[in-house]
Amino acid sequence: MKSSRILNILYFTAALSIVASCKKDFLDITPTDRVSDAAITSDSTLFESFVINRYLGTRLTNKEAEGTLPGFGRGFEYAMWCSLTDEAIYNNNDDTWLVQKGELSPENTGIAGTLWGRSYRSIRECNYALANVDQVPMSASHKKNLIAEIKFIRAFRYHDLIRNYGGVPLMGDKVSNLSDDLTDPALFQRASIADCINYAVAQLSEAAAGLPESNNSSWVRGRATKGAALALKSRLLLYAASPLYNAGTWQAAADAAKAVMNLGTYSLSSNYSRLFQKSDPSNEVIFARYYTVAAPHVRLEISNGPNGYDGWGGNLPLQNMVDAYEMNNGKVITDPTSGYNEQDPYKNRDPRFYATVLHNGAPYRGRAVETFIPGGRDSKDGPSNWNTSKTGYYLRKFVDEDLPIQNPWNVAGIQPWIYFRYAEILLNYAEAQNEVVATPDITVYNAVNEVRARAGVNMPPLAGLTKEQMREAIRRERRVELAFEEHRFYDVRRWKIATQTENMPAQGITITKSGSTLAYQKKVALEGRKFEEKHYWLPIPRAEIQASGDKLKQNANY
């Protein structure tokens, strides 16, 4: 097995559940549609396949997981997590607008309703694997690797629970069964955020000690490594130190990010665009999910493409996001000395803007994008006008122009989804270390400026900032560098600024053409955007509360 081989995960349907024994009847038939416990624990290859499949989850709602089953988070679904933020809106709603409009409730969780059930199901499956791994015939060293891998996967599921719901029940190594005493309140007791973070971080420390340092001939690309465990630890400790969590220290967060940097394994890619479009080996990628033609995800080219190319619109960048990109001289567009011209707004911007957003006039697939009216091919006057962007923009990041928009079903959908990359770690360090010191030190500047100076981006370095100015600069840098990668939703919450950012109107642009002149006018792309204090955490679905016999405590004010 070559090291370049992409992990192509097989799914054993019935290996997810423990089959209860049945009384013998006059027909004693061994089922052929499921894998037994005995088979899993007696065959090392089958057991390892069971572990590998824990990177996947079950499909629990409409439009989830076209192609292969969902992994962690919501990446590469039709409606992505970015469309619940001030980054984007989803053109066809798909249960996203209720989140944008502050209409979430325990009875109506929309796109956000699957995280609880899928995470706890996966935790139970990980606990089952840990409870039975000692029965499996394999070398001690390989068993050590698998135990570490299971702990990483379990910690990732807890991380998804914590960042969405706050403190949650900690199951330890318990393998829950339907026969368990559901009257036991301990089964549904929510631990504090600090206890949850500490538990997951401890698991990740153990995982890092047992995982290989790199993907090799027997540990293929797509499986967790030491770097992946330390990267997740870095993210969790950054969250823990943030105002919403208030459950850790900035020093611990800085140290955790520095531990990844000190590995000496990772560096920034020289091609920002290609990083998200191709599965080329890259030292920037710490942990990702990879796909093959035989096991694709949602075909991003057609699902997000402009209507004039026969695309469906999809996740549409907001003007709010566009305005966050600096000019290429490093100045924000609100700076009167920046050179920004609101009637020529796409000129001389941060190069990451052009790699992320399709705007009017952007070169794309052999012609310029036309969102202007009247007559623009990618406007409401173009073909398939029901797919016209409501914001005046289309998504470019992740979209591979070498893959077709028309009839993509057997060839597209093979981009990787990156869970952790080195740029995030550098920005984690910069943010945490800036909070540790009285004024930004050289290590803060070096970390954030390394991201800004990557080849192909070449943004001017930050210099001479106060602690408060650096804090704002790092937050803006995270916003543009990590755009549409499932960070913004959690960042504005952990910083406790969502009551400002998520109550801003969801803006778009209308471009009117008269002769050779274009006039730009901002507009509201989605009415009624609203965020309340309770929305800092998601509501636990009502069905989960009811299943606990009302012993599971709901988040406040839902």
Coordinates of C-alpha atoms in Angstrom, one line a residue:
M1 CA 0.0 0.0 0.0
K2 CA 1.7 3.2 -1.2
S3 CA 1.8 6.3 1.0
S4 CA 0.1 8.4 -1.7
R5 CA -2.9 6.2 -1.6
I6 CA -6.0 8.1 -0.5
L7 CA -8.1 6.6 2.3
N8 CA -11.2 5.2 0.6
I9 CA -13.5 4.3 3.5
L10 CA -15.8 1.3 3.2
Y11 CA -19.0 1.3 5.2
F12 CA -20.1 -1.8 7.0
T13 CA -23.8 -1.2 7.5
A14 CA -24.5 -3.3 10.5
A15 CA -21.2 -3.0 12.2
L16 CA -22.5 0.2 13.7
S17 CA -24.8 -1.7 16.1
I18 CA -24.6 -4.5 18.6
V19 CA -27.1 -7.1 17.7
A20 CA -29.2 -8.4 20.6
S21 CA -29.4 -12.1 20.9
C22 CA -32.7 -13.8 19.9
K23 CA -34.4 -16.9 21.1
K24 CA -33.9 -19.8 18.7
D25 CA -36.9 -20.6 16.6
F26 CA -37.6 -23.4 14.2
L27 CA -35.6 -21.3 11.7
D28 CA -32.1 -20.7 13.1
I29 CA -30.7 -18.5 10.3
T30 CA -27.4 -16.5 10.4
P31 CA -28.2 -13.1 9.0
T32 CA -26.2 -12.3 5.9
D33 CA -26.8 -8.5 6.0
R34 CA -24.7 -7.7 9.1
V35 CA -21.3 -8.2 10.6
S36 CA -21.4 -9.9 14.0
D37 CA -19.5 -8.8 17.1
A38 CA -17.6 -12.1 17.1
A39 CA -16.4 -11.5 13.5
I40 CA -15.3 -8.0 14.2
T41 CA -13.3 -8.9 17.3
S42 CA -11.7 -12.0 15.9
D43 CA -10.5 -10.5 12.6
S44 CA -7.9 -7.7 12.9
T45 CA -8.6 -6.5 9.3
L46 CA -12.4 -6.3 10.0
F47 CA -11.8 -4.6 13.4
E48 CA -9.5 -2.0 11.8
S49 CA -12.2 -1.4 9.1
F50 CA -14.7 -0.8 11.9
V51 CA -12.3 1.8 13.4
I52 CA -11.7 3.5 10.1
N53 CA -15.5 3.8 9.5
R54 CA -15.8 5.9 12.7
Y55 CA -14.5 8.8 10.6
L56 CA -18.0 8.6 9.0
G57 CA -21.4 9.2 10.5
T58 CA -25.0 8.4 9.7
R59 CA -27.1 10.4 7.3
L60 CA -29.8 11.9 9.5
T61 CA -31.5 14.6 7.4
N62 CA -32.4 15.6 3.8
K63 CA -29.6 16.5 1.4
E64 CA -26.9 15.3 3.7
A65 CA -24.0 13.4 2.3
E66 CA -24.6 13.0 -1.4
G67 CA -22.2 10.3 -2.5
T68 CA -20.5 9.1 0.7
L69 CA -21.6 9.4 4.3
P70 CA -21.1 12.5 6.3
G71 CA -17.8 13.0 8.2
F72 CA -17.2 15.6 10.9
G73 CA -19.0 19.0 10.8
R74 CA -21.1 20.1 7.8
G75 CA -18.3 20.6 5.2
F76 CA -19.2 19.8 1.5
E77 CA -23.0 19.5 1.9
Y78 CA -25.3 21.5 -0.3
A79 CA -25.8 24.1 2.3
M80 CA -22.5 24.7 4.2
W81 CA -22.0 26.0 7.7
C82 CA -20.8 29.3 6.2
S83 CA -24.4 30.0 5.1
L84 CA -25.4 30.4 8.8
T85 CA -23.0 33.3 9.3
D86 CA -22.2 36.8 7.9
E87 CA -20.1 35.0 5.2
A88 CA -22.9 33.7 3.0
I89 CA -26.5 32.8 2.6
Y90 CA -27.8 29.7 0.9
N91 CA -29.7 30.4 -2.3
N92 CA -32.4 27.8 -1.9
N93 CA -32.8 28.0 1.9
D94 CA -32.6 24.2 2.7
D95 CA -33.4 25.0 6.4
T96 CA -30.6 27.6 6.7
W97 CA -32.7 30.8 6.7
L98 CA -34.3 30.0 10.0
V99 CA -30.9 30.1 11.7
Q100 CA -30.0 33.4 9.9
K101 CA -33.4 34.8 11.1
G102 CA -33.0 33.7 14.7
E103 CA -36.0 31.3 14.5
L104 CA -34.1 28.2 15.9
S105 CA -36.1 26.2 18.4
P106 CA -35.8 22.8 20.0
E107 CA -38.6 21.7 17.7
N108 CA -37.2 23.3 14.6
T109 CA -33.4 23.0 14.4
G110 CA -33.2 23.2 10.7
I111 CA -29.8 22.3 9.2
A112 CA -28.3 22.3 12.7
G113 CA -30.3 19.4 14.1
T114 CA -28.1 16.4 13.4
L115 CA -25.0 17.2 15.4
W116 CA -26.2 15.9 18.8
G117 CA -27.4 12.5 17.6
R118 CA -24.6 11.8 15.2
S119 CA -21.9 12.7 17.7
Y120 CA -23.2 10.5 20.5
R121 CA -23.8 7.6 18.2
S122 CA -20.2 7.9 17.1
I123 CA -19.0 8.2 20.7
R124 CA -20.8 4.9 21.6
E125 CA -19.2 3.2 18.6
C126 CA -15.8 4.4 19.7
N127 CA -16.4 3.1 23.2
Y128 CA -17.5 -0.2 21.8
A129 CA -14.2 -0.4 19.9
L130 CA -12.1 0.5 23.0
A131 CA -14.0 -2.1 25.1
N132 CA -13.2 -4.8 22.6
V133 CA -9.8 -4.0 21.2
D134 CA -8.0 -6.3 23.6
Q135 CA -9.8 -9.3 22.1
V136 CA -8.4 -8.6 18.6
P137 CA -5.4 -10.6 17.5
M138 CA -2.8 -8.0 16.4
S139 CA 0.6 -6.7 17.4
A140 CA 0.9 -4.5 20.5
S141 CA 2.3 -1.6 18.5
H142 CA -0.6 -1.6 16.0
K143 CA -3.1 -1.9 18.8
K144 CA -1.6 1.1 20.5
N145 CA -2.0 3.1 17.2
L146 CA -5.7 2.0 16.9
I147 CA -6.5 2.9 20.5
A148 CA -5.0 6.3 19.9
E149 CA -6.9 6.7 16.7
I150 CA -10.2 5.9 18.5
K151 CA -9.5 8.4 21.2
F152 CA -8.9 11.1 18.6
I153 CA -12.1 10.3 16.8
R154 CA -14.0 10.4 20.1
A155 CA -12.4 13.7 21.1
F156 CA -13.4 15.1 17.7
R157 CA -17.0 14.2 18.3
Y158 CA -16.9 15.8 21.8
H159 CA -15.3 18.9 20.2
D160 CA -18.3 19.1 17.8
L161 CA -20.7 18.8 20.8
I162 CA -18.9 21.3 23.0
R163 CA -18.6 24.0 20.4
N164 CA -22.3 23.8 19.5
Y165 CA -24.0 23.1 22.8
G166 CA -21.5 24.0 25.6
G167 CA -21.2 21.5 28.5
V168 CA -22.6 18.0 27.6
P169 CA -22.9 14.6 29.2
L170 CA -19.5 12.8 29.3
M171 CA -19.9 9.1 28.7
G172 CA -16.4 8.0 29.6
D173 CA -15.8 4.5 28.2
K174 CA -19.4 3.4 28.8
V175 CA -21.1 1.4 26.0
S176 CA -24.7 2.4 26.3
N177 CA -27.5 -0.1 25.5
L178 CA -31.2 0.1 25.1
S179 CA -31.5 -2.0 28.2
D180 CA -29.8 0.6 30.3
D181 CA -31.7 2.2 33.2
L182 CA -32.9 5.4 31.7
T183 CA -34.0 6.6 35.1
D184 CA -30.3 7.0 36.1
P185 CA -29.8 10.8 36.1
A186 CA -26.1 10.4 35.6
L187 CA -26.7 9.3 32.1
F188 CA -28.0 12.7 31.2
Q189 CA -26.0 14.9 33.6
R190 CA -24.3 17.8 31.6
A191 CA -20.8 18.4 32.7
S192 CA -19.3 21.9 32.9
I193 CA -17.6 23.4 29.8
A194 CA -14.3 23.2 31.6
D195 CA -14.7 19.6 32.5
C196 CA -15.7 18.7 28.9
I197 CA -12.7 20.6 27.5
N198 CA -10.3 19.0 30.0
Y199 CA -11.6 15.6 29.2
A200 CA -11.3 16.0 25.4
V201 CA -7.8 17.6 25.8
A202 CA -6.6 14.7 28.0
Q203 CA -7.8 12.3 25.4
L204 CA -6.0 14.1 22.7
S205 CA -2.8 14.1 24.7
E206 CA -3.0 10.4 25.0
A207 CA -3.9 10.1 21.3
A208 CA -0.9 12.2 20.2
A209 CA 1.4 9.9 22.2
G210 CA 0.1 6.8 20.4
L211 CA -0.4 8.1 16.8
P212 CA 2.2 8.0 14.1
E213 CA 3.9 11.3 13.2
S214 CA 2.9 10.9 9.5
N215 CA 0.8 9.0 7.1
N216 CA 2.9 6.1 5.8
S217 CA 2.6 2.8 4.0
S218 CA 0.3 1.3 6.6
W219 CA -1.3 4.5 7.9
V220 CA -2.8 6.1 4.8
R221 CA -3.7 9.7 4.1
G222 CA -7.0 10.7 5.8
R223 CA -6.3 9.0 9.1
A224 CA -5.3 10.9 12.2
T225 CA -1.7 11.6 13.1
K226 CA 0.1 13.1 16.0
G227 CA -0.2 16.5 14.3
A228 CA -4.0 16.1 13.9
A229 CA -4.4 15.3 17.6
L230 CA -2.3 18.3 18.6
A231 CA -4.1 20.6 16.1
L232 CA -7.5 19.6 17.6
K233 CA -6.0 20.2 21.1
S234 CA -4.9 23.7 19.9
R235 CA -8.3 24.6 18.7
L236 CA -10.1 23.4 21.8
L237 CA -7.8 25.2 24.1
L238 CA -8.2 28.4 22.0
Y239 CA -11.9 28.1 22.4
A240 CA -11.5 27.4 26.1
A241 CA -9.6 30.6 26.7
S242 CA -12.2 32.7 24.7
P243 CA -14.8 34.9 26.4
L244 CA -17.8 32.6 25.7
Y245 CA -16.1 29.6 27.2
N246 CA -14.0 31.2 30.0
A247 CA -12.7 27.7 30.8
G248 CA -9.0 27.9 30.1
T249 CA -6.0 30.2 29.8
W250 CA -4.5 32.0 26.8
Q251 CA -1.1 30.6 27.8
A252 CA -2.3 27.1 27.5
A253 CA -3.8 27.9 24.1
A254 CA -0.5 29.5 22.9
D255 CA 1.5 26.5 24.2
A256 CA -0.8 24.1 22.4
A257 CA -0.4 25.9 19.1
K258 CA 3.3 26.1 19.6
A259 CA 3.5 22.4 20.1
V260 CA 2.2 21.9 16.5
M261 CA 4.6 24.5 15.2
N262 CA 7.5 22.8 17.0
L263 CA 6.9 19.5 15.2
G264 CA 8.6 21.0 12.2
T265 CA 6.3 19.0 9.9
Y266 CA 4.1 21.7 8.5
S267 CA 4.5 24.8 6.3
L268 CA 2.2 27.0 4.2
S269 CA 1.4 26.0 0.7
S270 CA 2.6 28.3 -2.1
N271 CA -0.8 28.0 -3.9
Y272 CA -3.7 29.2 -1.8
S273 CA -6.4 28.4 -4.4
R274 CA -5.1 24.9 -5.4
L275 CA -4.9 23.9 -1.7
F276 CA -8.8 23.5 -1.6
Q277 CA -9.3 22.1 -5.1
K278 CA -6.8 19.3 -5.5
S279 CA -5.7 16.4 -3.4
D280 CA -2.0 17.1 -4.0
P281 CA 0.2 16.3 -1.0
S282 CA 0.7 19.5 0.9
N283 CA 2.7 20.3 4.0
E284 CA 0.0 22.7 5.0
V285 CA -2.7 20.0 5.4
I286 CA -2.7 18.5 8.9
F287 CA -5.9 16.5 8.7
A288 CA -8.4 16.2 5.9
R289 CA -11.0 14.0 4.4
Y290 CA -10.1 12.7 0.9
Y291 CA -12.4 11.5 -1.9
T292 CA -12.2 9.5 -5.0
V293 CA -14.3 9.4 -8.2
A294 CA -15.9 6.3 -6.8
A295 CA -16.8 8.0 -3.5
P296 CA -17.5 11.7 -4.2
H297 CA -19.2 14.4 -2.2
V298 CA -21.6 17.0 -3.4
R299 CA -20.4 18.3 -6.7
L300 CA -19.5 21.8 -5.8
E301 CA -19.1 23.0 -9.4
I302 CA -22.8 22.6 -10.3
S303 CA -24.2 23.2 -6.8
N304 CA -22.4 26.5 -6.4
G305 CA -21.8 27.7 -10.0
P306 CA -23.3 30.8 -11.6
N307 CA -26.6 30.3 -13.3
G308 CA -25.2 31.5 -16.6
Y309 CA -22.9 28.4 -16.6
D310 CA -25.9 26.1 -15.7
G311 CA -25.0 26.2 -12.1
W312 CA -27.4 26.2 -9.2
G313 CA -26.1 29.2 -7.2
G314 CA -25.8 27.6 -3.7
N315 CA -23.7 29.2 -1.0
L316 CA -23.5 32.8 -1.9
P317 CA -20.9 35.2 -0.5
L318 CA -22.4 38.3 1.2
Q319 CA -21.2 41.8 0.7
N320 CA -20.4 41.7 4.4
M321 CA -17.7 39.2 3.6
V322 CA -16.5 41.0 0.5
D323 CA -16.0 44.2 2.5
A324 CA -13.8 42.4 5.0
Y325 CA -11.0 41.9 2.5
E326 CA -8.3 44.6 2.7
M327 CA -6.8 46.4 -0.3
N328 CA -3.5 44.9 -1.5
N329 CA -1.7 47.7 0.3
G330 CA -2.9 46.3 3.6
K331 CA -5.4 49.0 4.4
V332 CA -9.1 48.3 5.2
I333 CA -11.5 49.7 2.6
T334 CA -13.0 52.2 5.2
D335 CA -9.6 53.9 5.4
P336 CA -9.8 57.0 3.3
T337 CA -6.2 56.6 2.2
S338 CA -6.7 53.0 1.1
G339 CA -7.4 53.8 -2.6
Y340 CA -10.7 51.9 -2.4
N341 CA -13.3 53.1 -5.0
E342 CA -16.8 52.0 -4.3
Q343 CA -17.6 52.3 -8.0
D344 CA -14.7 50.1 -8.9
P345 CA -14.8 47.9 -5.8
Y346 CA -12.9 44.8 -7.0
K347 CA -9.7 46.4 -8.0
N348 CA -6.5 45.9 -6.0
R349 CA -7.9 43.8 -3.3
D350 CA -6.3 41.1 -1.1
P351 CA -5.4 38.2 -3.6
R352 CA -7.4 35.8 -1.4
F353 CA -10.5 37.7 -2.4
Y354 CA -10.1 36.6 -6.0
A355 CA -9.4 33.0 -5.0
T356 CA -12.6 32.9 -2.8
V357 CA -15.3 35.0 -4.4
L358 CA -16.7 35.1 -8.0
H359 CA -17.7 38.7 -8.7
N360 CA -18.8 40.7 -11.7
G361 CA -16.0 40.8 -14.3
A362 CA -14.0 37.9 -12.7
P363 CA -12.5 35.6 -15.4
Y364 CA -14.1 32.2 -15.1
R365 CA -14.2 29.2 -17.5
G366 CA -13.3 31.2 -20.6
R367 CA -15.3 34.3 -20.0
A368 CA -16.0 37.1 -17.5
V369 CA -18.7 36.6 -14.9
E370 CA -21.7 38.9 -15.7
T371 CA -23.9 39.7 -12.7
F372 CA -24.9 43.1 -13.9
I373 CA -28.4 44.0 -15.1
P374 CA -29.8 44.3 -17.6
G375 CA -28.6 41.4 -19.7
G376 CA -25.9 39.9 -17.6
R377 CA -25.6 36.1 -18.3
D378 CA -25.2 35.4 -14.6
S379 CA -27.9 37.7 -13.4
K380 CA -31.7 37.3 -13.3
D381 CA -31.7 38.1 -17.0
G382 CA -29.6 35.0 -17.8
P383 CA -30.6 31.4 -18.2
S384 CA -31.9 29.3 -15.2
N385 CA -32.8 32.6 -13.5
W386 CA -34.2 30.8 -10.5
N387 CA -30.6 30.0 -9.6
T388 CA -29.5 33.6 -9.8
S389 CA -27.4 34.8 -6.9
K390 CA -29.4 36.8 -4.3
T391 CA -26.2 38.6 -3.3
G392 CA -24.5 39.3 -6.6
Y393 CA -21.7 36.9 -5.8
Y394 CA -20.9 33.2 -6.3
L395 CA -18.5 30.9 -4.4
R396 CA -15.1 30.2 -6.0
K397 CA -13.2 28.7 -3.1
F398 CA -13.2 24.8 -3.2
V399 CA -14.5 24.9 -6.9
D400 CA -12.2 23.2 -9.3
E401 CA -12.4 24.7 -12.9
D402 CA -10.9 21.5 -14.3
L403 CA -14.1 19.7 -13.2
P404 CA -17.2 20.2 -15.3
I405 CA -20.4 22.0 -14.2
Q406 CA -22.6 20.2 -16.7
N407 CA -23.1 16.5 -16.1
P408 CA -20.5 16.3 -13.3
W409 CA -21.9 13.1 -11.7
N410 CA -19.2 10.6 -12.4
V411 CA -16.2 12.8 -12.4
A412 CA -16.6 15.8 -10.0
G413 CA -16.8 15.9 -6.2
I414 CA -13.2 14.8 -5.5
Q415 CA -11.8 17.8 -3.7
P416 CA -10.5 17.2 -0.2
W417 CA -12.2 18.8 2.8
I418 CA -9.5 20.2 5.1
Y419 CA -10.3 20.0 8.9
F420 CA -7.0 21.4 10.1
R421 CA -4.3 23.2 8.2
Y422 CA -1.1 25.0 9.3
A423 CA -2.5 28.5 8.7
E424 CA -5.1 28.0 11.4
I425 CA -2.4 26.9 13.9
L426 CA -0.3 30.0 13.2
L427 CA -3.4 32.2 13.7
N428 CA -4.3 30.3 16.8
Y429 CA -0.9 31.0 18.2
A430 CA -1.0 34.7 17.2
E431 CA -4.3 35.2 18.9
A432 CA -3.5 33.4 22.1
Q433 CA 0.0 34.9 22.5
N434 CA -1.3 38.4 21.8
E435 CA -3.6 38.0 24.8
V436 CA -0.7 36.6 27.0
V437 CA 1.7 39.5 26.5
A438 CA 1.2 43.2 27.3
T439 CA 2.0 44.3 23.7
P440 CA 2.4 42.2 20.6
D441 CA 5.8 40.5 20.6
I442 CA 7.9 39.3 17.7
T443 CA 6.4 35.8 17.8
V444 CA 2.9 37.2 17.4
Y445 CA 4.0 39.3 14.4
N446 CA 5.9 36.4 12.9
A447 CA 3.0 34.0 13.1
V448 CA 0.3 36.3 11.5
N449 CA 2.7 37.8 9.0
E450 CA 3.8 34.4 7.8
V451 CA 0.2 33.8 6.8
R452 CA -0.1 37.2 5.1
A453 CA 3.2 36.7 3.2
R454 CA 2.6 33.3 1.8
A455 CA 3.6 33.1 -1.9
G456 CA 0.7 34.2 -4.1
V457 CA -0.8 36.3 -1.3
N458 CA 2.0 38.6 -0.4
M459 CA 0.0 41.0 1.8
P460 CA 2.1 43.7 3.6
P461 CA 3.2 42.7 7.1
L462 CA 1.5 44.0 10.2
A463 CA 3.6 46.4 12.3
G464 CA 3.4 48.9 15.2
L465 CA 0.1 47.8 16.6
T466 CA -1.3 47.9 20.1
K467 CA -2.6 44.8 21.8
E468 CA -6.2 45.9 20.9
Q469 CA -5.3 46.7 17.3
M470 CA -3.5 43.4 16.9
R471 CA -6.6 41.6 18.3
E472 CA -8.8 43.1 15.7
A473 CA -6.2 42.5 12.9
I474 CA -5.9 38.8 13.8
R475 CA -9.7 38.5 13.9
R476 CA -9.9 40.0 10.4
E477 CA -7.1 37.8 9.2
R478 CA -8.9 34.7 10.5
R479 CA -12.0 35.9 8.7
V480 CA -10.4 36.2 5.2
E481 CA -7.8 33.4 5.5
L482 CA -10.2 30.8 6.8
A483 CA -13.3 32.0 4.9
F484 CA -16.0 29.4 4.3
E485 CA -14.1 26.7 6.2
E486 CA -16.6 26.4 9.2
H487 CA -14.7 28.8 11.4
R488 CA -16.6 32.0 11.3
F489 CA -19.8 30.5 13.0
Y490 CA -17.7 29.5 16.0
D491 CA -15.3 32.5 16.1
V492 CA -17.9 35.2 16.4
R493 CA -19.6 33.2 19.2
R494 CA -16.5 32.4 21.2
W495 CA -15.4 36.1 20.9
K496 CA -19.0 37.1 22.0
I497 CA -19.4 39.5 19.1
A498 CA -22.2 37.6 17.4
T499 CA -24.8 40.0 18.8
Q500 CA -23.1 42.6 16.5
T501 CA -22.0 40.6 13.5
E502 CA -25.0 38.4 13.2
N503 CA -27.5 41.2 13.6
M504 CA -26.0 43.2 10.6
P505 CA -28.2 43.0 7.5
A506 CA -27.2 40.3 5.0
Q507 CA -26.0 42.5 2.3
G508 CA -25.5 41.9 -1.4
I509 CA -24.8 44.1 -4.5
T510 CA -26.9 45.3 -7.4
I511 CA -24.8 46.3 -10.5
T512 CA -26.6 48.3 -13.1
K513 CA -25.0 48.7 -16.6
S514 CA -25.7 51.7 -18.8
G515 CA -23.6 51.7 -21.9
S516 CA -20.1 51.0 -20.7
T517 CA -20.7 52.4 -17.2
L518 CA -21.5 50.2 -14.1
A519 CA -23.2 51.5 -11.1
Y520 CA -22.9 49.6 -7.7
Q521 CA -25.7 49.7 -5.1
K522 CA -25.7 47.7 -1.9
K523 CA -28.9 45.8 -1.1
V524 CA -30.4 43.5 1.5
A525 CA -30.1 40.0 0.2
L526 CA -32.0 38.2 3.0
E527 CA -34.6 40.0 5.1
G528 CA -35.0 39.6 8.9
R529 CA -31.5 38.5 10.0
K530 CA -31.5 38.2 13.8
F531 CA -29.3 36.9 16.6
E532 CA -30.3 36.8 20.3
E533 CA -28.2 36.0 23.4
K534 CA -29.5 32.5 23.6
H535 CA -28.2 31.7 20.1
Y536 CA -24.6 31.6 21.4
W537 CA -25.5 27.9 21.8
L538 CA -27.7 25.6 19.7
P539 CA -30.8 24.2 21.2
I540 CA -30.7 20.5 22.0
P541 CA -33.4 18.9 19.7
R542 CA -36.6 18.3 21.6
A543 CA -36.6 14.6 20.6
E544 CA -33.4 14.2 22.6
I545 CA -34.9 15.8 25.7
Q546 CA -38.0 13.7 25.4
A547 CA -35.9 10.5 24.9
S548 CA -34.2 11.2 28.2
G549 CA -37.5 11.4 30.0
D550 CA -36.9 15.2 30.4
K551 CA -33.8 14.6 32.5
L552 CA -31.5 16.2 29.9
K553 CA -31.3 19.9 30.6
Q554 CA -32.0 22.3 27.7
N555 CA -29.8 25.3 26.9
A556 CA -31.0 28.5 28.5
N557 CA -34.0 30.4 27.1
Y558 CA -35.1 27.8 24.5

